[in-house]
Each structure stands twice: as C-alpha cells, then as structure tokens.
XYZ file of N, CA, C and O in Angstrom:
568
model
N 11.305 22.180 -12.506
C 10.269 21.213 -12.199
C 9.991 21.278 -10.696
O 10.907 21.282 -9.888
N 8.712 21.298 -10.360
C 8.322 21.338 -8.959
C 7.455 20.124 -8.641
O 6.532 19.802 -9.379
N 7.775 19.458 -7.547
C 7.009 18.293 -7.110
C 6.273 18.633 -5.828
O 6.850 19.206 -4.918
N 5.000 18.266 -5.747
C 4.248 18.544 -4.531
C 4.164 17.343 -3.598
O 3.625 17.432 -2.509
N 4.698 16.212 -4.022
C 4.765 15.031 -3.173
C 5.841 14.090 -3.697
O 6.241 14.169 -4.847
N 6.274 13.189 -2.845
C 7.343 12.272 -3.220
C 6.786 10.987 -3.812
O 5.606 10.661 -3.644
N 7.651 10.254 -4.462
C 7.313 8.961 -5.032
C 6.838 8.040 -3.900
O 7.490 7.911 -2.875
N 5.695 7.429 -4.057
C 5.164 6.506 -3.056
C 4.241 7.142 -2.030
O 3.654 6.443 -1.210
N 4.119 8.469 -2.067
C 3.269 9.153 -1.082
C 1.823 8.680 -1.170
O 1.199 8.382 -0.150
N 1.284 8.611 -2.379
C -0.112 8.180 -2.540
C -0.330 6.763 -2.021
O -1.356 6.479 -1.397
N 0.627 5.885 -2.261
C 0.513 4.509 -1.763
C 0.542 4.478 -0.241
O -0.225 3.747 0.395
N 1.426 5.278 0.356
C 1.513 5.332 1.815
C 0.218 5.849 2.418
O -0.283 5.314 3.418
N -0.352 6.878 1.824
C -1.613 7.439 2.314
C -2.745 6.420 2.157
O -3.574 6.259 3.062
N -2.782 5.727 1.036
C -3.832 4.715 0.817
C -3.751 3.611 1.863
O -4.773 3.200 2.431
N -2.545 3.116 2.131
C -2.376 2.067 3.145
C -2.724 2.586 4.531
O -3.377 1.899 5.316
N -2.285 3.799 4.822
C -2.581 4.391 6.128
C -4.093 4.558 6.318
O -4.614 4.318 7.415
N -4.794 4.936 5.271
C -6.251 5.103 5.352
C -6.942 3.784 5.683
O -7.915 3.755 6.440
N -6.425 2.693 5.131
C -6.992 1.373 5.432
C -6.752 0.998 6.888
O -7.636 0.451 7.554
N -5.579 1.280 7.388
C -5.266 0.966 8.785
C -6.124 1.822 9.718
O -6.598 1.345 10.750
N -6.339 3.075 9.355
C -7.219 3.941 10.140
C -8.618 3.339 10.214
O -9.253 3.319 11.269
N -9.099 2.811 9.093
C -10.419 2.172 9.100
C -10.439 1.001 10.089
O -11.431 0.783 10.786
N -9.355 0.245 10.173
C -9.275 -0.850 11.148
C -9.386 -0.313 12.577
O -10.034 -0.924 13.426
N -8.747 0.823 12.837
C -8.853 1.448 14.153
C -10.281 1.870 14.463
O -10.755 1.738 15.596
N -10.982 2.356 13.442
C -12.384 2.742 13.598
C -13.251 1.522 13.919
O -14.127 1.586 14.789
N -13.000 0.420 13.224
C -13.778 -0.810 13.477
C -13.599 -1.239 14.930
O -14.576 -1.543 15.625
N -12.364 -1.259 15.406
C -12.105 -1.652 16.794
C -12.789 -0.708 17.777
O -13.462 -1.134 18.702
N -12.597 0.608 17.573
C -13.146 1.599 18.504
C -14.663 1.593 18.518
O -15.283 1.628 19.592
N -15.279 1.551 17.352
C -16.741 1.637 17.271
C -17.422 0.332 17.670
O -18.633 0.314 17.875
N -16.654 -0.739 17.801
C -17.223 -2.029 18.205
C -17.277 -2.195 19.716
O -17.802 -3.192 20.205
N -16.735 -1.226 20.445
C -16.693 -1.324 21.902
C -17.382 -0.108 22.523
O -17.431 0.961 21.923
N -17.866 -0.283 23.711
C -18.417 0.841 24.446
C -17.275 1.736 24.890
O -16.321 1.273 25.515
N -17.346 2.994 24.531
C -16.329 3.986 24.877
C -14.934 3.552 24.425
O -13.956 3.675 25.141
N -14.854 3.043 23.200
C -13.584 2.601 22.638
C -12.827 3.746 21.984
O -13.418 4.637 21.383
N -11.518 3.708 22.108
C -10.647 4.691 21.474
C -9.633 3.930 20.624
O -8.811 3.184 21.148
N -9.719 4.095 19.309
C -8.770 3.466 18.393
C -7.584 4.396 18.181
O -7.760 5.548 17.793
N -6.389 3.903 18.443
C -5.160 4.675 18.255
C -4.360 3.991 17.155
O -4.045 2.810 17.272
N -4.029 4.742 16.118
C -3.287 4.192 14.986
C -2.003 4.990 14.813
O -2.049 6.194 14.583
N -0.867 4.313 14.952
C 0.421 4.978 14.731
C 0.803 4.827 13.264
O 0.770 3.727 12.715
N 1.158 5.963 12.651
C 1.497 5.973 11.229
C 2.901 6.511 11.016
O 3.469 7.148 11.902
N 3.435 6.280 9.828
C 4.767 6.770 9.529
C 4.795 8.294 9.549
O 3.789 8.950 9.298
N 5.952 8.838 9.889
C 6.120 10.281 9.950
C 7.008 10.671 11.115
O 6.533 11.151 12.134
N 8.299 10.433 10.964
C 9.237 10.749 12.041
C 9.329 12.249 12.292
O 9.276 12.698 13.424
N 9.507 13.011 11.239
C 9.717 14.450 11.382
C 8.632 15.290 10.719
O 8.625 16.510 10.871
N 7.771 14.666 9.969
C 6.695 15.382 9.275
C 5.432 14.517 9.295
O 5.496 13.311 9.109
N 4.302 15.164 9.509
C 3.047 14.439 9.639
C 2.178 14.423 8.401
O 0.964 14.241 8.502
N 2.792 14.583 7.220
C 1.998 14.655 5.993
C 1.163 13.400 5.753
O -0.021 13.498 5.433
N 1.752 12.221 5.897
C 1.006 10.982 5.645
C -0.145 10.855 6.641
O -1.286 10.586 6.255
N 0.129 11.081 7.908
C -0.920 10.966 8.929
C -2.041 11.974 8.685
O -3.222 11.632 8.772
N -1.678 13.202 8.371
C -2.685 14.243 8.188
C -3.539 14.004 6.938
O -4.767 14.095 6.985
N -2.905 13.676 5.824
C -3.663 13.449 4.586
C -4.510 12.181 4.695
O -5.668 12.157 4.274
N -3.965 11.129 5.302
C -4.740 9.898 5.480
C -5.926 10.144 6.417
O -7.022 9.623 6.191
N -5.727 10.940 7.444
C -6.818 11.270 8.365
C -7.917 12.035 7.655
O -9.103 11.759 7.833
N -7.518 12.987 6.851
C -8.490 13.780 6.095
C -9.209 12.913 5.066
O -10.429 12.999 4.914
N -8.465 12.064 4.385
C -9.045 11.202 3.352
C -10.012 10.182 3.945
O -11.043 9.875 3.351
N -9.691 9.660 5.124
C -10.544 8.628 5.715
C -11.837 9.200 6.280
O -12.829 8.506 6.378
N -11.824 10.445 6.700
C -13.015 11.138 7.202
C -13.577 10.512 8.480
O -14.747 10.701 8.798
N -12.772 9.758 9.228
C -13.259 9.137 10.465
C -12.337 9.399 11.649
O -12.560 8.866 12.724
N -11.322 10.220 11.464
C -10.363 10.506 12.533
C -10.842 11.713 13.327
O -11.189 12.747 12.765
N -10.829 11.562 14.649
C -11.262 12.636 15.540
C -10.100 13.468 16.063
O -10.304 14.581 16.543
N -8.892 12.924 16.002
C -7.707 13.642 16.460
C -6.505 13.110 15.691
O -6.295 11.898 15.632
N -5.751 14.010 15.094
C -4.529 13.629 14.381
C -3.366 14.388 15.009
O -3.373 15.621 15.062
N -2.397 13.652 15.503
C -1.218 14.248 16.136
C -0.035 14.132 15.188
O 0.258 13.047 14.686
N 0.631 15.266 14.956
C 1.761 15.310 14.034
C 2.957 15.972 14.721
O 2.780 16.755 15.662
N 4.178 15.674 14.257
C 5.371 16.222 14.903
C 5.455 17.746 14.873
O 6.068 18.345 15.754
N 4.840 18.357 13.896
C 4.941 19.809 13.739
C 4.158 20.600 14.794
O 4.365 21.803 14.949
N 3.254 19.933 15.504
C 2.402 20.626 16.472
C 2.579 19.992 17.855
O 2.297 18.813 18.044
N 3.046 20.786 18.795
C 3.209 20.316 20.176
C 1.854 20.401 20.876
O 1.080 21.319 20.660
N 1.585 19.424 21.721
C 0.313 19.386 22.442
C 0.562 19.088 23.916
O 1.625 18.587 24.291
N -0.445 19.364 24.722
C -0.397 19.029 26.142
C -1.208 17.761 26.351
O -2.289 17.608 25.776
N -0.699 16.867 27.187
C -1.397 15.611 27.443
C -2.793 15.868 28.017
O -3.753 15.198 27.634
N -2.918 16.838 28.888
C -4.237 17.145 29.454
C -5.234 17.559 28.378
O -6.419 17.225 28.463
N -4.758 18.286 27.363
C -5.646 18.686 26.264
C -6.096 17.476 25.453
O -7.250 17.399 25.023
N -5.179 16.536 25.235
C -5.530 15.308 24.514
C -6.596 14.539 25.292
O -7.630 14.141 24.742
N -6.352 14.322 26.573
C -7.280 13.544 27.388
C -8.633 14.237 27.508
O -9.678 13.568 27.474
N -8.631 15.544 27.630
C -9.884 16.297 27.676
C -10.676 16.103 26.381
O -11.889 15.870 26.404
N -9.975 16.168 25.250
C -10.635 15.972 23.953
C -11.174 14.547 23.831
O -12.300 14.343 23.352
N -10.383 13.580 24.259
C -10.835 12.178 24.238
C -12.131 12.042 25.028
O -13.112 11.468 24.553
N -12.145 12.587 26.237
C -13.338 12.493 27.073
C -14.563 13.108 26.419
O -15.653 12.522 26.431
N -14.398 14.277 25.814
C -15.525 14.971 25.187
C -16.043 14.232 23.957
O -17.254 14.106 23.757
N -15.129 13.739 23.123
C -15.553 13.030 21.909
C -16.235 11.713 22.261
O -17.292 11.379 21.710
N -15.663 10.968 23.183
C -16.254 9.683 23.571
C -17.621 9.899 24.220
O -18.554 9.135 23.973
N -17.743 10.944 24.999
C -19.045 11.259 25.608
C -20.086 11.562 24.535
O -21.234 11.131 24.625
N -19.672 12.286 23.505
C -20.604 12.690 22.432
C -20.912 11.554 21.463
O -22.066 11.331 21.104
N -19.866 10.805 21.027
C -20.041 9.790 19.981
C -20.098 8.363 20.494
O -20.573 7.472 19.803
N -19.498 8.121 21.640
C -19.419 6.757 22.162
C -18.119 6.056 21.818
O -17.845 4.975 22.332
N -17.304 6.648 20.965
C -15.999 6.106 20.567
C -15.223 7.224 19.892
O -15.763 8.286 19.604
N -13.951 6.971 19.617
C -13.167 7.935 18.833
C -11.970 7.258 18.200
O -11.576 6.165 18.610
N -11.399 7.922 17.183
C -10.222 7.413 16.474
C -9.135 8.487 16.505
O -9.392 9.653 16.219
N -7.924 8.051 16.861
C -6.759 8.935 16.889
C -5.731 8.392 15.911
O -5.388 7.208 15.956
N -5.232 9.260 15.036
C -4.090 8.931 14.176
C -2.902 9.712 14.719
O -3.018 10.903 15.003
N -1.774 9.044 14.869
C -0.597 9.711 15.411
C 0.627 9.371 14.572
O 0.916 8.200 14.335
N 1.303 10.388 14.077
C 2.566 10.173 13.349
C 3.618 9.762 14.368
O 3.644 10.266 15.499
N 4.492 8.849 13.983
C 5.457 8.280 14.932
C 6.363 9.315 15.588
O 6.855 9.102 16.693
N 6.564 10.458 14.955
C 7.420 11.485 15.535
C 6.686 12.488 16.402
O 7.306 13.355 17.017
N 5.378 12.371 16.486
C 4.594 13.307 17.305
C 4.836 13.039 18.785
O 5.159 11.922 19.183
N 4.668 14.076 19.595
C 4.724 13.909 21.046
C 6.050 13.457 21.605
O 6.092 12.885 22.694
N 7.132 13.715 20.907
C 8.430 13.273 21.414
C 8.816 13.976 22.715
O 9.649 13.478 23.466
N 8.159 15.094 23.019
C 8.412 15.750 24.295
C 7.992 14.864 25.469
O 8.463 15.032 26.590
N 7.123 13.884 25.214
C 6.683 12.953 26.255
C 7.544 11.686 26.321
O 7.602 11.049 27.367
N 8.137 11.304 25.204
C 8.774 9.976 25.133
C 10.208 9.990 24.606
O 10.761 8.932 24.304
N 10.836 11.147 24.504
C 12.185 11.237 23.930
C 13.163 10.328 24.678
O 13.140 10.248 25.904
N 13.997 9.649 23.909
C 14.990 8.747 24.512
C 16.316 9.450 24.773
O 17.103 8.995 25.594
N 16.589 10.522 24.022
C 17.871 11.207 24.158
C 19.021 10.439 23.535
O 20.185 10.776 23.729
N 18.706 9.397 22.765
C 19.742 8.538 22.178
C 19.812 8.723 20.669
O 18.877 9.191 20.043
N 20.937 8.309 20.110
C 21.130 8.317 18.662
C 21.642 6.947 18.233
O 22.329 6.269 18.981
N 21.308 6.559 16.986
C 21.810 5.288 16.470
C 23.221 5.482 15.933
O 23.786 6.579 15.998
N 23.786 4.429 15.373
C 25.175 4.474 14.905
C 25.393 5.427 13.739
O 26.522 5.837 13.471
N 24.314 5.816 13.058
C 24.443 6.761 11.946
C 24.183 8.200 12.382
O 24.246 9.113 11.565
N 23.861 8.390 13.662
C 23.626 9.732 14.173
C 22.175 10.163 14.184
O 21.859 11.273 14.608
N 21.276 9.288 13.715
C 19.851 9.629 13.715
C 19.261 9.443 15.119
O 19.627 8.524 15.838
N 18.335 10.317 15.459
C 17.664 10.248 16.755
C 16.849 8.958 16.862
O 16.144 8.584 15.931
N 16.963 8.297 18.002
C 16.120 7.139 18.291
C 14.884 7.671 19.001
O 14.974 8.206 20.103
N 13.752 7.570 18.348
C 12.516 8.132 18.876
C 11.869 7.193 19.885
O 11.932 5.977 19.756
N 11.221 7.791 20.880
C 10.420 7.024 21.815
C 9.108 6.631 21.151
O 8.719 7.196 20.124
N 8.412 5.685 21.734
C 7.178 5.161 21.141
C 5.956 5.930 21.644
O 5.414 5.638 22.712
N 5.532 6.913 20.871
C 4.375 7.723 21.236
C 3.089 6.899 21.233
O 2.172 7.163 22.005
N 3.027 5.874 20.406
C 1.818 5.053 20.327
C 1.524 4.314 21.617
O 0.402 4.365 22.129
N 2.517 3.636 22.164
C 2.302 2.901 23.412
C 2.107 3.865 24.585
O 1.350 3.572 25.508
N 2.779 5.010 24.534
C 2.580 6.029 25.564
C 1.117 6.483 25.580
O 0.479 6.518 26.639
N 0.578 6.818 24.399
C -0.826 7.235 24.318
C -1.773 6.122 24.744
O -2.746 6.361 25.466
N -1.486 4.909 24.288
C -2.324 3.769 24.670
C -2.418 3.664 26.193
O -3.501 3.546 26.759
N -1.268 3.726 26.857
C -1.244 3.570 28.310
C -1.941 4.733 29.015
O -2.715 4.529 29.954
N -1.682 5.956 28.573
C -2.292 7.134 29.209
C -3.805 7.178 28.968
O -4.564 7.532 29.871
N -4.227 6.819 27.772
C -5.664 6.830 27.478
C -6.369 5.698 28.220
O -7.475 5.889 28.741
N -5.738 4.532 28.321
C -6.328 3.457 29.120
C -6.467 3.878 30.584
O -7.498 3.634 31.220
N -5.435 4.507 31.110
C -5.460 4.993 32.495
C -6.610 5.993 32.693
O -7.275 5.984 33.724
N -6.835 6.833 31.704
C -7.892 7.840 31.747
C -9.283 7.230 31.527
O -10.248 7.604 32.202
N -9.392 6.284 30.594
C -10.696 5.758 30.193
C -11.219 4.627 31.080
O -12.436 4.478 31.229
N -10.363 3.803 31.630
C -10.850 2.642 32.387
C -11.780 3.028 33.536
O -12.825 2.399 33.702
N -11.482 4.071 34.327
C -12.442 4.450 35.377
C -13.772 4.968 34.814
O -14.779 4.998 35.512
N -13.781 5.346 33.540
C -14.976 5.860 32.888
C -15.693 4.773 32.081
O -16.619 5.056 31.329
N -15.209 3.540 32.180
C -15.843 2.426 31.490
C -15.393 2.223 30.055
O -16.049 1.529 29.285
N -14.263 2.805 29.666
C -13.772 2.670 28.294
C -12.378 2.076 28.229
O -11.793 1.713 29.247
N -11.880 1.991 27.025
C -10.530 1.453 26.808
C -10.038 1.849 25.434
O -10.800 2.319 24.594
N -8.750 1.628 25.203
C -8.188 1.935 23.885
C -7.791 0.658 23.161
O -7.610 -0.399 23.776
N -7.673 0.788 21.849
C -7.193 -0.269 20.968
C -6.040 0.343 20.189
O -6.203 1.387 19.565
N -4.878 -0.294 20.211
C -3.689 0.281 19.594
C -3.273 -0.536 18.382
O -3.135 -1.760 18.465
N -3.067 0.159 17.263
C -2.608 -0.493 16.036
C -1.326 0.182 15.571
O -1.286 1.397 15.377
N -0.281 -0.611 15.417
C 0.995 -0.132 14.887
C 1.318 -0.992 13.672
O 1.858 -2.078 13.801
N 0.983 -0.516 12.462
C 1.191 -1.344 11.275
C 2.657 -1.551 10.914
O 2.985 -2.505 10.224
N 3.527 -0.672 11.387
C 4.980 -0.778 11.127
C 5.269 -1.216 9.701
O 5.930 -2.207 9.460
N 4.759 -0.477 8.749
C 4.971 -0.844 7.390
C 6.415 -0.804 7.114
O 7.178 -0.541 6.654
C-alpha cells in the first residue's frame, strides 16, 4: 500500500488556504501592503506549498527545502508591490532557519527553531516603510 499524503493533510491545507486569504485581505486593503502568513512545516513545506498553489493568491512561498537570500526576497517584494500594489507571502515555519537558528534543542532532543515569521515581518517593514508600505503578519499557530 502506498500513501501520497498523511491523515489530516487535506484539513491542514484547507485551513492554511483560509489563513492565506486573510493575509491577502490585509495586504490588498493597504497601500503597498505585504501579507505574511506563517504556516506549519518544520522540516517540509508541503502544507505551505500546496495551500499556496490552491489559494492562487500567493506571490512568494518559502519552504525549508529551498534556501534563499534575504536580498532576493526583498528584491522580489519590491518588484511585486510595484507591479500589483500589494503581495502575499506564505512561509513554512522551518524555512529560513539560516537567518534565525537558535542552536538550541528541547528536552527531547528536537531543534528549537527560530521565528522566521517575525524575522520576515521586521525585515520587510524595514525595507517597505521608506517606500510607503508595510507588512501584516499572521501566525495562526494551529
């Protein structure tokens, strides 16, 4: 028997898609708004990627499997906001750990991850405020 997804995956994607829509509402309601939505996915970005694809409103999806440069993210943010007037970013909680790694482990030996969502919020605000924009951060912490 082969399974292509785990029990509860569809429910997680459905909930994530709704939260992404909330990020879109916030971003598109402001001049040069950037909606950032942190989704589950410590080591794999399947939920974030499928929810982003399903919602059809995400302009950038960051997942743990793909390393990125902060300058590339900010450059993309600038270009999308210039073209559309707003943008939506979905980020799996394990993405970008090269920027926010704590170097710590919990009592069971699992890595304690840094908060990529607040890191992105702060960096994008720093980048957008001189350009007349801002970010909106949503962490549903299901």
